[in-house]
Coordinates of C-alpha atoms in Angstrom, one line a residue:
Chain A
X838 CA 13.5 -9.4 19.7
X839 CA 14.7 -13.2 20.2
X840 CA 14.1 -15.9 18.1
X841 CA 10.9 -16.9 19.9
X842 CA 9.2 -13.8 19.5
X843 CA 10.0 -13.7 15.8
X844 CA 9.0 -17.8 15.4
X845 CA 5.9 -16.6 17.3
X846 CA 5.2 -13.8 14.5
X847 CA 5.8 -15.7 11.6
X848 CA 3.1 -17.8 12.5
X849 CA 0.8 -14.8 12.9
X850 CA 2.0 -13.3 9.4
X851 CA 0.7 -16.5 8.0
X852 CA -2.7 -16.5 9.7
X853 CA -3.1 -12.7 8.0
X854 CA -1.9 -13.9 4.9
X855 CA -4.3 -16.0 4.9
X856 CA -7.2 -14.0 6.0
X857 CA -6.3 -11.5 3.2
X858 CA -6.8 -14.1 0.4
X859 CA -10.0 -14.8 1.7
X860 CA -11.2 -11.6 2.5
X861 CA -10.3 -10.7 -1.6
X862 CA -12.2 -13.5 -2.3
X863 CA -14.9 -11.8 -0.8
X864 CA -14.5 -8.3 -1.9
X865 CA -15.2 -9.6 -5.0
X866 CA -18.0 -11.9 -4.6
X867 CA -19.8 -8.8 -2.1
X868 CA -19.1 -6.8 -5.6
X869 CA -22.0 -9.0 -7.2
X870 CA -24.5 -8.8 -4.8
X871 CA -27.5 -6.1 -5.7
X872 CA -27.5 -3.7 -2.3
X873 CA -27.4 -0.9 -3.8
X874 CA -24.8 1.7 -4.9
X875 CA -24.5 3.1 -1.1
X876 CA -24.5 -0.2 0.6
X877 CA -22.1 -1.3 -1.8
X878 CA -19.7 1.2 -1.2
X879 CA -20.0 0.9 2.5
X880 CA -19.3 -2.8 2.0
X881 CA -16.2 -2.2 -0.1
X882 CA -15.1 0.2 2.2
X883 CA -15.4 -1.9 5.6
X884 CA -13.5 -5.0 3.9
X885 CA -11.0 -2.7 2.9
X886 CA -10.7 -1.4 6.4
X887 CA -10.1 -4.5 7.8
X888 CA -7.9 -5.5 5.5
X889 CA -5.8 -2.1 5.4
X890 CA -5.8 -2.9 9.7
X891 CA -4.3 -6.3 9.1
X892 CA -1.9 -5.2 7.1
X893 CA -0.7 -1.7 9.0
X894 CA -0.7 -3.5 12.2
X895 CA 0.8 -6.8 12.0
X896 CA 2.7 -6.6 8.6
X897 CA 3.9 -3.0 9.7
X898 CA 4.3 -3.9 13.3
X899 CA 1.8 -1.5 14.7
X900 CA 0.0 -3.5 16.7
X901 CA 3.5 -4.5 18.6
X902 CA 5.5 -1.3 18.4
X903 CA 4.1 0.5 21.0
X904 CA 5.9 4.0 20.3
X905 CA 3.6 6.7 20.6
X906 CA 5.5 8.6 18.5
X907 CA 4.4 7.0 15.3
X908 CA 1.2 6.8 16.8
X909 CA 1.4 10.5 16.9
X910 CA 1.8 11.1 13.7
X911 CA -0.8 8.9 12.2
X912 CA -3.1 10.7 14.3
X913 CA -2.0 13.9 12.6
X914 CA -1.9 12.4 9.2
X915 CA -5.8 10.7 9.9
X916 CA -7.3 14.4 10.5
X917 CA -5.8 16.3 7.9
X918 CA -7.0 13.5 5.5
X919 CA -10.3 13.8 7.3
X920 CA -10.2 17.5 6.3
X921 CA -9.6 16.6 2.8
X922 CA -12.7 14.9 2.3
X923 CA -15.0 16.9 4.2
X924 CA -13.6 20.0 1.8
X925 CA -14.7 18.0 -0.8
X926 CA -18.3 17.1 0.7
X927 CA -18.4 21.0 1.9
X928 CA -17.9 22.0 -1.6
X929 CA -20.6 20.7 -3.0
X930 CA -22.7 23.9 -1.6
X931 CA -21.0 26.4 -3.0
X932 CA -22.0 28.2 -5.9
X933 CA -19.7 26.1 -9.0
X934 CA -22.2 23.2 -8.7
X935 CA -25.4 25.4 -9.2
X936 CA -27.0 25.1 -12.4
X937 CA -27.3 28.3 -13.5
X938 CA -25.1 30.3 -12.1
X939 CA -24.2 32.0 -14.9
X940 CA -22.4 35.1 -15.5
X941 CA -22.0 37.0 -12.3
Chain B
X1071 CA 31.6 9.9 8.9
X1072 CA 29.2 7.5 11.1
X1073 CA 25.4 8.5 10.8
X1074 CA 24.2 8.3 14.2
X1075 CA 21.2 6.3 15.3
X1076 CA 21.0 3.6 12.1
X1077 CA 20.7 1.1 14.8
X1078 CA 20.6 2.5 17.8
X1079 CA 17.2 4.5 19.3
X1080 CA 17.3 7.9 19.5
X1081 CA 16.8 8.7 23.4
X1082 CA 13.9 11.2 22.7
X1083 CA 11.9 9.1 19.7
X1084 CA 13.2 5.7 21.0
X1085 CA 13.3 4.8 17.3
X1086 CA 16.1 4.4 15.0
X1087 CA 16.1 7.6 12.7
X1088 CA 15.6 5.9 9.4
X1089 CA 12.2 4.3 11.0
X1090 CA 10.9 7.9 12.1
X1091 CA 11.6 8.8 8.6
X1092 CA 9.9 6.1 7.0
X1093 CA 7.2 6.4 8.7
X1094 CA 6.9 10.5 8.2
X1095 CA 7.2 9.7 4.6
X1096 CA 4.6 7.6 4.5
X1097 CA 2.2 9.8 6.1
X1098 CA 2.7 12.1 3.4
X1099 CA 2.3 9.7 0.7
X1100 CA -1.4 9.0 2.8
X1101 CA -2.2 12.6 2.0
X1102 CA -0.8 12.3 -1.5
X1103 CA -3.1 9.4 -2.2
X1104 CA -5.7 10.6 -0.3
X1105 CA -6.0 13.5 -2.4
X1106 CA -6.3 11.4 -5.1
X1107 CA -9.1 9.1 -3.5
X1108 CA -11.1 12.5 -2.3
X1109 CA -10.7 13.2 -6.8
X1110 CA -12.3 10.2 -7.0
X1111 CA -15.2 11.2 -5.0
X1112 CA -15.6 14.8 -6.3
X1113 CA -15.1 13.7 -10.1
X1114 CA -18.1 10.3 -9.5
X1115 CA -20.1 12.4 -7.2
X1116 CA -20.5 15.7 -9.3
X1117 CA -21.4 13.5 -12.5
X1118 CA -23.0 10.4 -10.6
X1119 CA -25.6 10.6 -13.7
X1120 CA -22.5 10.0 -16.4
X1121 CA -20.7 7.6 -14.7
X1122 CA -19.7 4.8 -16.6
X1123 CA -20.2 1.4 -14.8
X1124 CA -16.3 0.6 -14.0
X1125 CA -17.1 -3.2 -13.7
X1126 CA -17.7 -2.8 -17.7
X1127 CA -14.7 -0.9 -18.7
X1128 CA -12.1 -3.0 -16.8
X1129 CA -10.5 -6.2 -16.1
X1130 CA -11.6 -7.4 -13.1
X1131 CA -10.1 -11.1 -12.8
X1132 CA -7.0 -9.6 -13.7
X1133 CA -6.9 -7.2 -11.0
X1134 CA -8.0 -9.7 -8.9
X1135 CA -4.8 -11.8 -9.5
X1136 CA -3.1 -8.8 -9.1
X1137 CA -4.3 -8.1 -6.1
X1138 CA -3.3 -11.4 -4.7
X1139 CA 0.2 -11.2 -6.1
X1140 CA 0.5 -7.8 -3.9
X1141 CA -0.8 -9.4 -0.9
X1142 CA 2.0 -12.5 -1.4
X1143 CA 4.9 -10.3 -2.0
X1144 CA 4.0 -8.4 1.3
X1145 CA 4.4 -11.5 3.4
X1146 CA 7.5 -12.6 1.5
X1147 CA 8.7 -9.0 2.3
X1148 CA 7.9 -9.2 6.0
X1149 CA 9.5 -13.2 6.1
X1150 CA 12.7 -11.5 4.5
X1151 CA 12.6 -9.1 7.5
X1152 CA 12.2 -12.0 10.1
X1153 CA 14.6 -14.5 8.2
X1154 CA 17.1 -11.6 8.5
X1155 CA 16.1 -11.1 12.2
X1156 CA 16.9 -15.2 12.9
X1157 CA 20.1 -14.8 11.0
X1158 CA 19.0 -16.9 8.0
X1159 CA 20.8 -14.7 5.7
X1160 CA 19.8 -17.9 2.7
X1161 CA 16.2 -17.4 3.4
X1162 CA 16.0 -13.7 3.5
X1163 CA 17.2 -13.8 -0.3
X1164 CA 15.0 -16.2 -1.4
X1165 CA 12.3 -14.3 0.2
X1166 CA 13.5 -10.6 -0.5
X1167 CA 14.0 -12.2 -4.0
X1168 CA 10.5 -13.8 -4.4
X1169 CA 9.2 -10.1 -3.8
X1170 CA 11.2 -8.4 -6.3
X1171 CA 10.1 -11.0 -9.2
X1172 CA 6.0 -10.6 -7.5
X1173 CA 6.2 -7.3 -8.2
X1174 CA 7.8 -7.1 -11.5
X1175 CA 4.8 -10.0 -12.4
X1176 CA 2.1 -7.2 -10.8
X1177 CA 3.9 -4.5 -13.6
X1178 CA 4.2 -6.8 -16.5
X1179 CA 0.1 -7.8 -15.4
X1180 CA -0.7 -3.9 -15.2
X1181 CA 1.2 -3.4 -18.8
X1182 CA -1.5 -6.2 -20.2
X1183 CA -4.4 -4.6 -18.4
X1184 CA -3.8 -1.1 -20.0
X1185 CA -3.0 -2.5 -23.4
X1186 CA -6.5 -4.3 -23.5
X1187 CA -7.6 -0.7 -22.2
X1188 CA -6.3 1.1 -25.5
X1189 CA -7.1 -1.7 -27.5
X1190 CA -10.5 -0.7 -27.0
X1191 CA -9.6 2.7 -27.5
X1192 CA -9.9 3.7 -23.7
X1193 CA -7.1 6.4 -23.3
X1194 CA -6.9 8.8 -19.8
X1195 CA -8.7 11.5 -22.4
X1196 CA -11.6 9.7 -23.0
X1197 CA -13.9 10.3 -19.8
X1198 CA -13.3 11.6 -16.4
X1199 CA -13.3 7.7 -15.2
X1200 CA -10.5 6.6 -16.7
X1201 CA -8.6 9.8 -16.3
X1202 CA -8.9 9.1 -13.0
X1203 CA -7.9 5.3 -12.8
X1204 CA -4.9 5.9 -15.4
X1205 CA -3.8 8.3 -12.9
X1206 CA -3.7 7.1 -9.5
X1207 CA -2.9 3.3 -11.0
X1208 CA -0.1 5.2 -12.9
X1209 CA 1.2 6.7 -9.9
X1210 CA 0.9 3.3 -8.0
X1211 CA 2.5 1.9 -10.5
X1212 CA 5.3 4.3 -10.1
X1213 CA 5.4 4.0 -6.9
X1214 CA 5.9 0.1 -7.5
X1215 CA 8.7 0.7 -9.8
X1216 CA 10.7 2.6 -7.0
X1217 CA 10.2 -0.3 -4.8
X1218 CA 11.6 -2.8 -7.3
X1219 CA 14.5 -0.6 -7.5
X1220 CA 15.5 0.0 -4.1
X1221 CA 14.9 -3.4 -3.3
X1222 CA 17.1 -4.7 -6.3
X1223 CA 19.7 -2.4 -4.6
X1224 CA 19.4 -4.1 -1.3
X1225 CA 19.0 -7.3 -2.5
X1226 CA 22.6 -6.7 -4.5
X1227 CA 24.4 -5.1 -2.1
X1228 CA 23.2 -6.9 1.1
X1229 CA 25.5 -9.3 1.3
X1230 CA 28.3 -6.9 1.9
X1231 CA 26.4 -5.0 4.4
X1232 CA 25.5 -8.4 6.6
X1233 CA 28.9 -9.5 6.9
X1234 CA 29.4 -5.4 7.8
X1235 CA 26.7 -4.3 9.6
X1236 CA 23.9 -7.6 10.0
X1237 CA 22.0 -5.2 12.5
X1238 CA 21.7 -1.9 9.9
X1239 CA 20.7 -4.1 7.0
X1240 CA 17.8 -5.9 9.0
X1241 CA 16.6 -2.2 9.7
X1242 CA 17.1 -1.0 6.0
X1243 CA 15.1 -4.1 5.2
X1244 CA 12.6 -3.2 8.1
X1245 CA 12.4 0.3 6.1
X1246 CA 11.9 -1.1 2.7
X1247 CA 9.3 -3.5 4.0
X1248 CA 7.5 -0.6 5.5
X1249 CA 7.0 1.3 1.9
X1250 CA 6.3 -2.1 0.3
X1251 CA 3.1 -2.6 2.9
X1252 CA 2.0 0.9 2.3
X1253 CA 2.0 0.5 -1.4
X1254 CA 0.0 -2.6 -1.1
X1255 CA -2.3 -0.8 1.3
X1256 CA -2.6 2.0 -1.1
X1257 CA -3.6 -1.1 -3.3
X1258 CA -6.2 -2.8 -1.2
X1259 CA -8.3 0.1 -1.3
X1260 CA -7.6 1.1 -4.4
X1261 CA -8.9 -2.2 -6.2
X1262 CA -12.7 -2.2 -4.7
X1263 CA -12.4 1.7 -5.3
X1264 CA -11.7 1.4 -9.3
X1265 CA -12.6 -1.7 -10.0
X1266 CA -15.6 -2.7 -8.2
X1267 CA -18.2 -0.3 -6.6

């Protein structure tokens, strides 16, 4: 990488570092506003998102590293976490969360 | 003994080793935390009725502050990396330093915020809330302390391994840098997750 392209991505670290301090600013202030448990957590979750982006790919270079291996293996990582939370929703049929279950 | 591929790519991976392995790591620190976060969901979700109203039971300018001291000692990580990169082997101390004493500041913070907690006699046994924020800030917090020690290591040692091997201890940094911006990830969502919704 030469100096240039390093200059060049300073400035851009700034720019996020910046754009995280004001998107905190408003997670918290979207915190206060009455929409609602659902919409709230939506709206927590989609600041976060960005956030988490900005972070991942220009503090961890993946916007600029473009070696599919690492790619790869997010992918991987991203489904098996996907799995982990649909276990959790899919448990919430079985027979635990019924009322009275019971002895069986 | 020299340990192939510190600096050089690995003709299959076209990545130095240590960065593959970083990078694996992390992905199984995702699912660690992950599991945590999918707790979270099962623990509010099953007792949605119960659940105490975390705005009430926390410190939220506190975290808030803490969340911005995270955020500043991930740039000052990643301007260590680049100082190191243009050979500014003064800067990337000041920086690499300037993260160390952020994230000792973010501990000390966290140590306040869970003494107000048992101050008001709000312990990890007292409902399945705090249970779950003692735990997965615990274990952030943990993983926070590693940091601060590895880097303390590298920030001792490095100027030995610059007048050495300049190009293995940019890539070390590189490596630490990566951890540091996944534990501040693990952060970002973390905060509106405990703290806020």
């Amino acid at each position: 990488m030469t100096n240039q392209h390093v200059e060049r991505h300073i400035r851009q670290y700034l720019i996020v570092f910046a754009s995280l301090l004001v998107l905190t600013v408003v997670t918290v202030l979207a915190s206060r506003i009455d929409i609602g448990i659902t919409g709230g957590v939506i709206l927590a979750m989609i600041i976060a998102a960005v956030k988490g982006t900005l972070v991942a790919g220009v503090f961890m270079h993946l916007f600029t590293d473009k070696r599919k291996l690492i790619y790869v293996v997010l992918i991987y990582t991203g489904i098996f976490v996907m799995v982990l939370f649909f276990l959790i929703s899919l448990s919430f049929g079985d027979s635990l969360n019924i009322e009275d279950s019971g002895s069986r | 003994m020299d340990i192939p591929y510190t600096s050089a790519e690995h003709p299959e991976t076209r990545l130095y080793n240590g960065k593959l392995g970083i990078w694996l790591f992390l992905a199984s620190e995702v699912l660690l935390f992950g599991a945590f976060f999918s707790t979270y969901i099962l623990l509010r979700v099953g007792d949605a009725g119960n659940w105490p109203v975390q705005s009430e039971l926390l410190n939220i300018p506190l975290a808030t502050v803490n969340t911005v001291i995270l955020i500043t000692s991930s740039v000052t990580m990643v301007m260590a990396w680049a100082s190191l990169k243009l050979e500014r082997f003064d800067r990337f101390q000041l920086y690499f330093a300037a993260t160390i004493v952020l994230a000792v500041a973010f501990l000390v913070i966290k140590g306040f915020e869970y003494a107000a907690e048992f101050s008001h006699h709000r312990y990890p046994k007292t409902n399945n809330f705090l249970a779950i924020y003692f735990t997965m800030t615990g274990l952030h917090g943990i993983h926070i302390l590693a940091g601060v020690g590895v880097n303390l290591y590298h920030l001792v040692t490095a100027r030995r391994w610059y007048q050495t091997d300049p190009e293995r201890l940019t890539n070390r940094i590189e490596i630490a840098g990566l951890y540091w911006h996944f534990v501040d990830l693990v952060w970002i969502f973390l905060f509106p997750v405990l703290y806020l919704i």
